[in-house]
Short mmCIF file of C-alpha atoms in Angstrom, two decimals:
data_model
loop_
_atom_site.label_atom_id
_atom_site.label_comp_id
_atom_site.label_asym_id
_atom_site.label_seq_id
_atom_site.Cartn_x
_atom_site.Cartn_y
_atom_site.Cartn_z
CA MET B 129 23.49 -78.45 25.78
CA PRO B 130 19.85 -78.85 26.78
CA PRO B 131 19.06 -81.53 29.33
CA ALA B 132 18.38 -84.94 27.84
CA HIS B 133 14.73 -85.60 27.17
CA PRO B 134 14.30 -89.30 26.62
CA GLY B 135 11.80 -90.25 23.93
CA PRO B 136 11.38 -89.33 20.30
CA VAL B 137 10.70 -85.89 18.86
CA PRO B 138 6.94 -85.27 18.88
CA ALA B 139 5.41 -85.98 15.49
CA TRP B 140 3.42 -82.74 15.53
CA PHE B 141 6.65 -80.76 15.24
CA PHE B 142 7.58 -82.25 11.86
CA SER B 143 3.93 -82.15 10.70
CA VAL B 144 3.69 -78.43 11.39
CA VAL B 145 6.97 -77.64 9.61
CA LEU B 146 6.02 -79.70 6.54
CA ALA B 147 2.49 -78.26 6.38
CA ALA B 148 3.89 -74.73 6.62
CA THR B 149 6.40 -75.13 3.75
CA ALA B 150 3.84 -76.91 1.56
CA LEU B 151 1.31 -74.13 2.18
CA LEU B 152 3.88 -71.40 1.48
CA TYR B 153 4.57 -72.87 -1.96
CA LEU B 154 0.88 -73.14 -2.79
CA LEU B 155 0.38 -69.49 -1.75
CA GLY B 156 3.19 -68.61 -4.17
CA VAL B 157 1.49 -70.47 -7.01
CA VAL B 158 -1.81 -68.69 -6.25
CA ALA B 159 -0.05 -65.30 -6.24
CA VAL B 160 1.59 -65.99 -9.62
CA ARG B 161 -1.72 -67.16 -11.12
CA ARG B 162 -3.57 -64.11 -9.79
CA ARG B 163 -1.11 -61.88 -11.52
CA GLY B 164 -1.98 -63.64 -14.79
CA GLY B 165 1.20 -65.73 -14.86
CA TRP B 166 1.59 -69.47 -15.33
CA TRP B 167 3.31 -72.03 -13.14
CA PRO B 168 3.91 -75.59 -14.41
CA THR B 169 1.88 -78.19 -12.55
CA GLY B 170 4.83 -80.58 -12.71
CA ARG B 171 6.88 -78.26 -10.48
CA THR B 172 4.08 -78.11 -7.91
CA ALA B 173 3.85 -81.90 -8.08
CA CYS B 174 7.61 -82.12 -7.36
CA TRP B 175 7.18 -79.95 -4.27
CA ALA B 176 4.29 -82.12 -3.10
CA ALA B 177 6.20 -85.36 -3.79
CA GLY B 178 9.20 -83.99 -1.90
CA HIS B 179 6.96 -83.36 1.09
CA VAL B 180 5.49 -86.86 0.85
CA ALA B 181 9.02 -88.32 0.85
CA ALA B 182 10.00 -86.17 3.84
CA ALA B 183 6.83 -87.13 5.70
CA ALA B 184 7.48 -90.81 4.99
CA ALA B 185 10.98 -90.48 6.46
CA LEU B 186 10.04 -88.33 9.47
CA LEU B 187 6.59 -89.65 10.37
CA GLY B 188 6.23 -92.95 8.48
CA PRO B 189 7.44 -96.47 9.25
CA PRO B 190 11.20 -95.72 8.95
CA ALA B 191 10.93 -93.07 11.68
CA GLY B 192 9.34 -95.48 14.12
CA ALA B 193 11.84 -98.26 13.49
CA ALA B 194 14.94 -96.06 13.05
CA HIS B 195 15.74 -96.00 16.76
CA HIS B 196 16.53 -99.67 16.94
CA ASP B 197 16.91 -100.69 13.28
CA PHE B 198 19.89 -99.32 11.30
CA THR B 199 18.45 -100.44 7.93
CA ALA B 200 15.25 -98.50 8.60
CA HIS B 201 17.38 -95.53 9.62
CA MET B 202 19.26 -95.81 6.31
CA ALA B 203 16.00 -95.98 4.32
CA GLY B 204 14.96 -92.78 6.08
CA HIS B 205 18.35 -91.25 5.28
CA LEU B 206 17.98 -92.02 1.55
CA LEU B 207 14.48 -90.52 1.54
CA LEU B 208 15.34 -87.42 3.54
CA GLY B 209 18.90 -86.72 2.41
CA MET B 210 18.68 -87.59 -1.29
CA ILE B 211 15.15 -88.03 -2.67
CA THR B 212 13.48 -85.17 -0.79
CA PRO B 213 16.15 -82.57 -1.72
CA MET B 214 16.09 -83.61 -5.37
CA LEU B 215 12.32 -83.23 -5.61
CA LEU B 216 12.41 -79.90 -3.76
CA VAL B 217 15.16 -78.56 -6.05
CA LEU B 218 13.21 -79.59 -9.17
CA ALA B 219 10.20 -77.70 -7.79
CA ALA B 220 12.19 -74.44 -8.33
CA PRO B 221 11.02 -72.68 -5.15
CA VAL B 222 13.34 -69.68 -5.62
CA THR B 223 11.99 -68.95 -9.12
CA LEU B 224 8.48 -69.20 -7.73
CA ALA B 225 9.33 -66.84 -4.87
CA LEU B 226 10.89 -64.30 -7.26
CA ARG B 227 7.71 -64.30 -9.36
CA ALA B 228 5.23 -64.38 -6.50
CA LEU B 229 6.75 -61.68 -4.28
CA PRO B 230 6.06 -57.99 -4.87
CA PRO B 231 8.91 -56.40 -6.90
CA ALA B 232 10.69 -54.73 -3.98
CA ARG B 233 10.80 -57.94 -1.95
CA ALA B 234 11.83 -59.98 -4.99
CA ARG B 235 14.69 -57.56 -5.59
CA ALA B 236 15.79 -57.90 -1.97
CA LEU B 237 15.71 -61.68 -2.34
CA SER B 238 17.80 -61.64 -5.49
CA HIS B 239 20.32 -59.34 -3.74
CA LEU B 240 20.50 -61.83 -0.91
CA LEU B 241 21.03 -64.71 -3.35
CA ALA B 242 23.80 -62.87 -5.19
CA GLY B 243 25.56 -61.94 -1.93
CA ARG B 244 28.84 -63.44 -0.81
CA PRO B 245 27.52 -65.71 1.99
CA LEU B 246 24.95 -67.51 -0.10
CA ARG B 247 27.23 -67.64 -3.11
CA THR B 248 29.83 -69.45 -1.00
CA LEU B 249 27.25 -71.74 0.56
CA THR B 250 25.77 -72.76 -2.79
CA HIS B 251 29.15 -73.38 -4.45
CA PRO B 252 29.31 -77.07 -5.47
CA VAL B 253 32.50 -77.68 -3.49
CA THR B 254 31.17 -76.11 -0.26
CA ALA B 255 27.84 -77.88 -0.65
CA ALA B 256 29.49 -81.24 -1.35
CA LEU B 257 31.69 -80.80 1.76
CA LEU B 258 28.70 -79.88 3.92
CA ASN B 259 26.67 -82.80 2.60
CA GLY B 260 29.31 -85.54 2.53
CA GLY B 261 31.26 -84.23 5.53
CA GLY B 262 28.08 -84.09 7.60
CA LEU B 263 27.42 -87.77 6.92
CA TRP B 264 30.95 -88.76 7.88
CA VAL B 265 30.68 -86.80 11.15
CA LEU B 266 27.28 -88.33 11.87
CA TYR B 267 28.33 -91.96 11.48
CA THR B 268 31.94 -91.95 12.62
CA THR B 269 31.58 -89.88 15.83
CA GLY B 270 29.28 -90.15 18.84
CA LEU B 271 26.69 -88.01 17.06
CA TYR B 272 24.68 -91.00 15.85
CA ARG B 273 24.23 -92.23 19.40
CA ALA B 274 23.48 -88.71 20.67
CA MET B 275 20.76 -88.44 18.04
CA GLY B 276 18.84 -91.23 19.70
CA GLU B 277 19.22 -89.69 23.15
CA HIS B 278 18.53 -85.99 22.65
CA PRO B 279 15.43 -85.05 20.66
CA TRP B 280 16.82 -81.67 19.60
CA VAL B 281 20.04 -83.20 18.32
CA HIS B 282 17.74 -85.46 16.32
CA VAL B 283 15.93 -82.43 14.85
CA ALA B 284 19.20 -80.61 14.14
CA VAL B 285 20.68 -83.62 12.33
CA HIS B 286 17.55 -84.05 10.20
CA ALA B 287 17.48 -80.33 9.39
CA HIS B 288 21.15 -80.44 8.39
CA VAL B 289 20.58 -83.50 6.19
CA VAL B 290 17.73 -81.84 4.29
CA VAL B 291 19.38 -78.40 3.98
CA ALA B 292 22.81 -79.74 2.97
CA GLY B 293 21.17 -82.17 0.56
CA TYR B 294 19.20 -79.30 -0.95
CA LEU B 295 22.22 -77.01 -1.30
CA PHE B 296 24.25 -79.77 -2.92
CA THR B 297 21.51 -80.88 -5.34
CA ALA B 298 20.79 -77.24 -6.24
CA ALA B 299 24.51 -76.66 -6.93
CA ILE B 300 24.61 -79.64 -9.30
CA ILE B 301 21.23 -79.72 -11.09
CA GLY B 302 19.46 -76.60 -9.80
CA VAL B 303 16.84 -75.03 -12.07
CA ASP B 304 16.63 -71.79 -10.06
CA PRO B 305 18.63 -68.78 -11.23
CA ALA B 306 22.27 -69.12 -10.11
CA PRO B 307 24.30 -66.40 -11.83
CA HIS B 308 27.63 -67.37 -10.30
CA ARG B 309 27.37 -71.11 -10.70
CA PRO B 310 30.64 -72.71 -11.89
CA GLY B 311 30.80 -74.59 -15.19
CA PRO B 312 29.95 -78.25 -15.78
CA ARG B 313 33.49 -79.49 -15.11
CA VAL B 314 33.65 -78.17 -11.54
CA ARG B 315 30.10 -79.40 -10.88
CA ALA B 316 30.85 -82.85 -12.32
CA ALA B 317 33.98 -83.08 -10.16
CA ALA B 318 32.03 -82.12 -7.02
CA LEU B 319 29.33 -84.64 -7.91
CA ILE B 320 31.84 -87.46 -8.41
CA ALA B 321 33.65 -86.56 -5.19
CA PHE B 322 30.39 -86.66 -3.27
CA LEU B 323 29.33 -89.99 -4.83
CA ALA B 324 32.72 -91.41 -3.89
CA ALA B 325 32.46 -90.13 -0.31
CA HIS B 326 29.02 -91.74 -0.05
CA ALA B 327 30.21 -95.09 -1.44
CA ILE B 328 33.36 -95.11 0.71
CA LEU B 329 31.31 -94.32 3.82
CA ALA B 330 28.87 -97.14 3.01
CA LYS B 331 31.69 -99.68 2.72
CA HIS B 332 33.38 -98.28 5.82
CA LEU B 333 30.15 -98.72 7.81
CA TYR B 334 29.90 -102.29 6.51
CA GLY B 335 33.17 -103.12 8.24
CA HIS B 336 32.98 -100.63 11.14
CA PRO B 337 29.43 -100.26 12.52
CA PRO B 338 28.59 -96.96 14.26
CA ALA B 339 28.46 -97.06 18.06
CA GLY B 340 25.49 -99.04 19.30
CA VAL B 341 24.72 -100.84 16.00
CA LEU B 342 25.05 -104.60 15.66
CA ALA B 343 27.36 -105.94 12.94
CA GLY B 344 24.65 -107.74 10.92
CA ASP B 345 22.35 -104.73 11.09
CA ALA B 346 25.17 -102.42 9.99
CA ARG B 347 25.92 -104.65 6.98
CA ALA B 348 22.33 -104.63 5.74
CA GLY B 349 22.10 -100.86 6.27
CA ALA B 350 25.45 -100.23 4.57
CA GLN B 351 24.46 -102.23 1.48
CA LEU B 352 21.16 -100.35 1.29
CA MET B 353 23.14 -97.09 1.53
CA TYR B 354 25.52 -98.21 -1.24
CA TYR B 355 23.03 -99.56 -3.80
CA GLY B 356 20.13 -97.27 -2.88
CA GLY B 357 22.49 -94.31 -3.09
CA ASP B 358 23.63 -95.47 -6.52
CA LEU B 359 20.05 -95.57 -7.75
CA VAL B 360 19.30 -92.02 -6.60
CA ASP B 361 22.67 -90.86 -7.92
CA LEU B 362 21.80 -92.28 -11.32
CA VAL B 363 18.83 -89.91 -11.51
CA LEU B 364 21.09 -87.05 -10.42
CA ILE B 365 23.72 -87.91 -13.06
CA VAL B 366 21.15 -88.29 -15.86
CA GLU B 367 19.58 -84.93 -15.00
CA PHE B 368 23.02 -83.29 -14.87
CA CYS B 369 23.97 -84.71 -18.28
CA ARG B 370 20.57 -83.84 -19.75
CA GLN B 371 21.06 -80.21 -18.72
CA TRP B 372 24.51 -80.20 -20.31
CA TYR B 373 23.07 -81.79 -23.48
CA ARG B 374 20.44 -79.08 -23.80
CA ALA B 375 22.92 -76.29 -23.10
CA ALA B 376 25.43 -77.65 -25.64
CA ASP B 377 22.88 -77.83 -28.47
CA PRO B 378 24.62 -76.39 -31.56
CA ARG B 379 21.28 -75.02 -32.79
CA ARG B 380 20.73 -73.11 -29.56
CA ARG B 381 22.46 -70.02 -30.93
CA ASP B 382 19.72 -69.56 -33.53
CA ARG B 383 17.00 -69.49 -30.90
CA PRO B 384 16.18 -66.46 -28.76
CA ALA B 385 17.18 -66.66 -25.10
CA ARG B 386 14.33 -67.48 -22.75
CA PRO B 387 13.87 -68.28 -19.07
CA ARG B 388 14.13 -71.89 -18.04
CA ILE B 389 10.57 -71.89 -16.74
CA PRO B 390 8.43 -69.88 -19.21
CA HIS B 391 6.02 -67.21 -17.98
CA ARG B 392 3.26 -68.48 -20.30
CA ARG B 393 2.17 -72.02 -21.00
CA PRO B 394 4.27 -73.20 -23.96
CA PRO B 395 2.44 -74.76 -26.94
CA ARG B 396 2.29 -78.52 -26.87
CA VAL B 397 4.77 -80.08 -29.30
CA PRO B 398 4.53 -83.84 -29.90
CA TRP B 399 7.78 -85.53 -28.93
CA ARG B 400 9.87 -86.98 -31.75
CA LEU B 401 13.10 -88.93 -31.87
CA PRO B 402 15.95 -86.44 -32.25
CA GLN B 403 17.26 -86.37 -35.80
CA PRO B 404 20.98 -86.21 -36.50
CA ALA B 405 21.89 -82.97 -38.21
CA GLY B 406 21.67 -83.03 -41.98
CA THR B 407 19.61 -86.19 -42.38
CA ALA B 408 16.08 -84.91 -41.92
CA ASP B 409 13.83 -81.97 -42.62
CA ASP B 410 16.02 -79.50 -40.76
CA ALA B 411 18.46 -79.34 -43.68
CA GLY B 412 19.56 -75.82 -44.47
CA SER B 413 18.90 -74.35 -41.03
CA GLY B 414 22.48 -73.55 -40.21
CA THR B 415 23.57 -77.18 -40.22
CA GLU B 416 25.65 -76.72 -43.35
CA THR B 417 28.81 -76.13 -41.32
CA LEU B 418 28.33 -79.45 -39.54
CA ARG B 419 27.91 -81.43 -42.71
CA TRP B 420 31.67 -81.81 -43.20
CA ALA B 421 31.84 -84.36 -40.47
CA VAL B 422 29.83 -87.02 -42.31
CA SER B 423 31.47 -86.48 -45.69
CA ARG B 424 34.29 -88.93 -46.19
CA PRO B 425 37.31 -87.66 -48.13
CA MET B 426 36.16 -88.63 -51.61
CA GLY B 427 37.68 -85.59 -53.29
CA PRO B 428 41.17 -85.27 -54.74
CA ARG B 429 43.94 -86.25 -52.43
CA MET I 1045 45.64 -83.07 -46.45
CA PRO I 1046 42.44 -81.59 -47.81
CA ALA I 1047 40.26 -83.26 -45.22
CA THR I 1048 41.90 -81.56 -42.26
CA ALA I 1049 41.98 -78.25 -44.08
CA ARG I 1050 38.23 -78.46 -44.42
CA THR I 1051 37.67 -79.46 -40.82
CA ALA I 1052 39.78 -76.61 -39.52
CA THR I 1053 37.36 -74.07 -40.94
CA ALA I 1054 34.28 -75.73 -39.48
CA ARG I 1055 34.41 -77.17 -35.97
CA PRO I 1056 37.85 -78.39 -35.04
CA THR I 1057 37.10 -79.06 -31.37
CA VAL I 1058 34.11 -81.38 -31.63
CA SER I 1059 35.09 -84.53 -33.47
CA GLY I 1060 38.06 -86.80 -32.87
CA GLY I 1061 38.64 -86.01 -29.24
CA ARG I 1062 35.00 -86.18 -28.26
CA ASN I 1063 34.60 -89.52 -30.07
CA VAL I 1064 37.50 -91.04 -28.13
CA LEU I 1065 36.28 -89.49 -24.87
CA SER I 1066 32.72 -90.73 -25.34
CA GLY I 1067 33.91 -94.26 -26.14
CA ALA I 1068 36.45 -94.32 -23.31
CA LEU I 1069 33.93 -93.15 -20.70
CA LEU I 1070 31.35 -95.69 -21.82
CA GLY I 1071 33.96 -98.46 -21.97
CA LEU I 1072 35.10 -97.70 -18.44
CA GLY I 1073 31.49 -97.65 -17.26
CA VAL I 1074 30.63 -100.91 -18.98
CA ALA I 1075 33.70 -102.68 -17.57
CA ALA I 1076 32.88 -101.46 -14.07
CA PHE I 1077 29.26 -102.48 -14.52
CA VAL I 1078 30.22 -105.99 -15.67
CA ASP I 1079 32.58 -106.24 -12.70
CA GLU I 1080 29.83 -105.17 -10.32
CA ALA I 1081 26.91 -107.09 -11.84
CA ILE I 1082 28.55 -110.37 -12.83
CA PHE I 1083 31.47 -110.89 -10.46
CA HIS I 1084 29.97 -109.27 -7.34
CA GLN I 1085 26.27 -110.00 -7.61
CA VAL I 1086 25.72 -112.98 -9.94
CA LEU I 1087 28.76 -115.16 -9.29
CA HIS I 1088 29.54 -113.78 -5.79
CA TRP I 1089 33.23 -114.26 -6.61
CA HIS I 1090 34.24 -110.78 -5.43
CA HIS I 1091 33.42 -109.59 -1.93
CA PHE I 1092 31.44 -106.42 -1.21
CA TYR I 1093 34.00 -105.58 1.44
CA ASP I 1094 37.12 -107.48 2.36
CA LYS I 1095 38.26 -107.09 5.99
CA SER I 1096 41.90 -106.89 4.86
CA THR I 1097 41.20 -103.82 2.69
CA PRO I 1098 43.40 -100.89 3.73
CA ALA I 1099 41.98 -97.35 3.72
CA ILE I 1100 43.69 -96.43 0.45
CA GLY I 1101 42.03 -99.37 -1.28
CA LEU I 1102 38.61 -98.29 -0.02
CA VAL I 1103 39.18 -94.72 -1.26
CA SER I 1104 40.42 -95.88 -4.67
CA ASP I 1105 37.46 -98.24 -5.00
CA GLY I 1106 34.97 -95.54 -4.02
CA LEU I 1107 36.44 -92.99 -6.42
CA PHE I 1108 36.47 -95.45 -9.30
CA HIS I 1109 32.96 -96.60 -8.51
CA ALA I 1110 31.67 -93.01 -8.53
CA PHE I 1111 33.60 -92.05 -11.63
CA SER I 1112 32.51 -95.10 -13.65
CA TRP I 1113 28.87 -94.60 -12.67
CA PHE I 1114 29.11 -91.02 -13.90
CA ALA I 1115 31.14 -92.02 -16.96
CA THR I 1116 28.52 -94.48 -18.23
CA VAL I 1117 25.85 -91.81 -18.40
CA ALA I 1118 28.18 -89.04 -19.59
CA GLY I 1119 29.56 -91.30 -22.36
CA LEU I 1120 26.05 -91.96 -23.66
CA PHE I 1121 25.11 -88.28 -23.62
CA LEU I 1122 28.36 -87.39 -25.42
CA PHE I 1123 27.49 -90.00 -28.03
CA ALA I 1124 24.03 -88.43 -28.46
CA ASP I 1125 25.76 -85.07 -28.87
CA LEU I 1126 28.10 -86.46 -31.57
CA ARG I 1127 25.12 -87.96 -33.32
CA ARG I 1128 23.15 -84.74 -33.44
CA ARG I 1129 26.24 -83.01 -34.82
CA ALA I 1130 26.64 -85.89 -37.30
CA ALA I 1131 30.23 -86.20 -36.08
CA VAL I 1132 30.36 -89.86 -35.04
CA SER I 1133 33.60 -91.55 -36.09
CA PRO I 1134 33.15 -95.29 -35.41
CA PRO I 1135 36.86 -96.30 -35.35
CA ARG I 1136 37.72 -93.56 -32.85
CA TRP I 1137 34.66 -94.30 -30.74
CA TRP I 1138 35.31 -98.05 -30.61
CA GLY I 1139 39.01 -97.46 -30.03
CA GLY I 1140 38.18 -95.28 -27.06
CA LEU I 1141 35.68 -97.83 -25.75
CA LEU I 1142 38.17 -100.71 -25.87
CA ILE I 1143 40.89 -98.64 -24.18
CA GLY I 1144 38.46 -97.47 -21.49
CA ALA I 1145 37.20 -100.98 -20.75
CA GLY I 1146 40.63 -102.60 -20.88
CA GLY I 1147 42.22 -99.78 -18.90
CA PHE I 1148 39.72 -100.16 -16.08
CA GLN I 1149 40.14 -103.92 -16.00
CA LEU I 1150 43.92 -103.64 -16.01
CA TYR I 1151 43.87 -101.07 -13.18
CA ASP I 1152 41.43 -103.23 -11.23
CA GLY I 1153 43.40 -106.42 -11.82
CA THR I 1154 46.86 -105.07 -11.04
CA LEU I 1155 46.71 -102.08 -8.68
CA GLN I 1156 43.38 -102.65 -6.91
CA HIS I 1157 43.51 -106.44 -6.55
CA LYS I 1158 47.23 -106.99 -6.19
CA VAL I 1159 48.90 -103.81 -4.89
CA MET I 1160 46.10 -102.37 -2.71
CA ARG I 1161 44.67 -105.84 -1.96
CA LEU I 1162 41.11 -104.51 -2.22
CA HIS I 1163 39.52 -107.88 -2.79
CA GLN I 1164 40.51 -110.90 -4.88
CA ILE I 1165 38.92 -112.23 -8.06
CA ARG I 1166 37.88 -115.36 -6.23
CA TYR I 1167 38.38 -116.83 -2.79
CA ASP I 1168 39.64 -120.25 -1.64
CA VAL I 1169 41.21 -121.10 -5.01
CA ASP I 1170 44.66 -120.78 -6.57
CA LEU I 1171 44.55 -117.25 -8.00
CA THR I 1172 47.40 -117.49 -10.54
CA ALA I 1173 45.30 -118.60 -13.51
CA TYR I 1174 42.50 -116.15 -12.66
CA ASP I 1175 44.87 -113.21 -12.31
CA TRP I 1176 46.68 -113.95 -15.56
CA THR I 1177 43.44 -114.45 -17.54
CA TRP I 1178 41.99 -111.24 -16.10
CA ASN I 1179 45.02 -109.10 -16.90
CA VAL I 1180 45.84 -110.63 -20.29
CA ILE I 1181 42.27 -110.01 -21.49
CA ALA I 1182 42.58 -106.43 -20.20
CA ALA I 1183 45.88 -105.89 -22.02
CA LEU I 1184 44.43 -107.31 -25.25
CA LEU I 1185 41.47 -104.92 -25.03
CA VAL I 1186 43.80 -101.94 -24.58
CA LEU I 1187 45.98 -103.13 -27.47
CA ALA I 1188 43.00 -103.57 -29.82
CA GLY I 1189 41.76 -100.10 -28.92
CA ALA I 1190 45.18 -98.56 -29.50
CA VAL I 1191 45.43 -100.24 -32.94
CA LEU I 1192 42.04 -98.80 -33.91
CA LEU I 1193 43.04 -95.31 -32.79
CA VAL I 1194 46.40 -95.39 -34.57
CA ARG I 1195 44.74 -96.55 -37.78
CA ALA I 1196 42.08 -93.85 -37.46
CA ARG I 1197 44.79 -91.22 -37.04
CA ARG I 1198 46.76 -92.44 -40.08
CA ARG I 1199 43.66 -92.44 -42.24
CA PRO I 1200 41.62 -89.41 -41.13
CA ALA I 1201 37.89 -89.94 -41.55
#
């Protein structure tokens, strides 16, 4: 244990870390472009937005007020533990790294990703335990109080919140290659278990404030955790279901396999309302087998 | 039955079961949403957290809250999937929806409110009429759903 340094963690520390990771991503995008490849601007925007959310939590108003205001702390927690990881996951940093690195390094990275330690760490169950369990430890032990007293405990807790949040979000809705990822049922179960742990913890904190937090303050913070968490979770659930919906497309078998993030800019296709099979212009493209479902038994009985 | 003979050759897995599942998930989600939006937030009849709640009640509430939140979205996506496969069967879907909604309300009204004493429907009033109304409506929903499903099974679409 390092000796206690009273006072908050210097802001420059977080600024340097955030600037470094943002720059690293941009260097990756430049490397891919130089090689003649394409990288979607939306993914870069996700990475940038994730950094803005993290900066808001670590350097913005919630950070200043979090030491004495539990609601502000909870706002920071939602930003740093849920919104930041989701945006960072959607930015697909591993795919970018695999494309930007020289082949030998990229191969080493993919070996590392396929290895036992990372495979275990990125399993939805492990990630959900790390993420949800970490929160329970933080708020139901003396850790929350220690966070305010020791700057490096503060840094470690924040780092854990971001990393565990990232691992969990990547395990559920990750867009990066994950060859050993379990099927949608296991992922849905892990997601529901984590949502439940989050909701139970919020209600528990409502009745049992962490050490050093006033009852009224704990109630406001707990309700923010409950309803704010629900809102972020809704995005997570919709994205999870959307990925399942795309993967379960019956017409997918007729299309050639392709990477999730294309190497070239795809042609722009105007968006249209999806047509139910057999009603519109796609008649005859393998939908004949599905037609039975609409036909009522009019034939001989 | 010629209808089933024809279905067996095409896609036996995606039809009846997925219709019931989609309806049931959405029904559960809608019932939980009505509970949360109307009774907790509009009327303030239910409490966010009742001091007398035991740990098991908190866990059950959290699990059901998480599951119903997920179920609402999943039920809608399953419905979209049925639609793109042109496999929607309205009686099965509505049957599932009524059973899901009624089932949640019945579980909430009997086990969560009464056995686990999570929170009550309303405070500072005589609960008998409220409890009976709550649970009888729930049972009627389940019954209506079951009738729809039995009729759909007897007369395959």
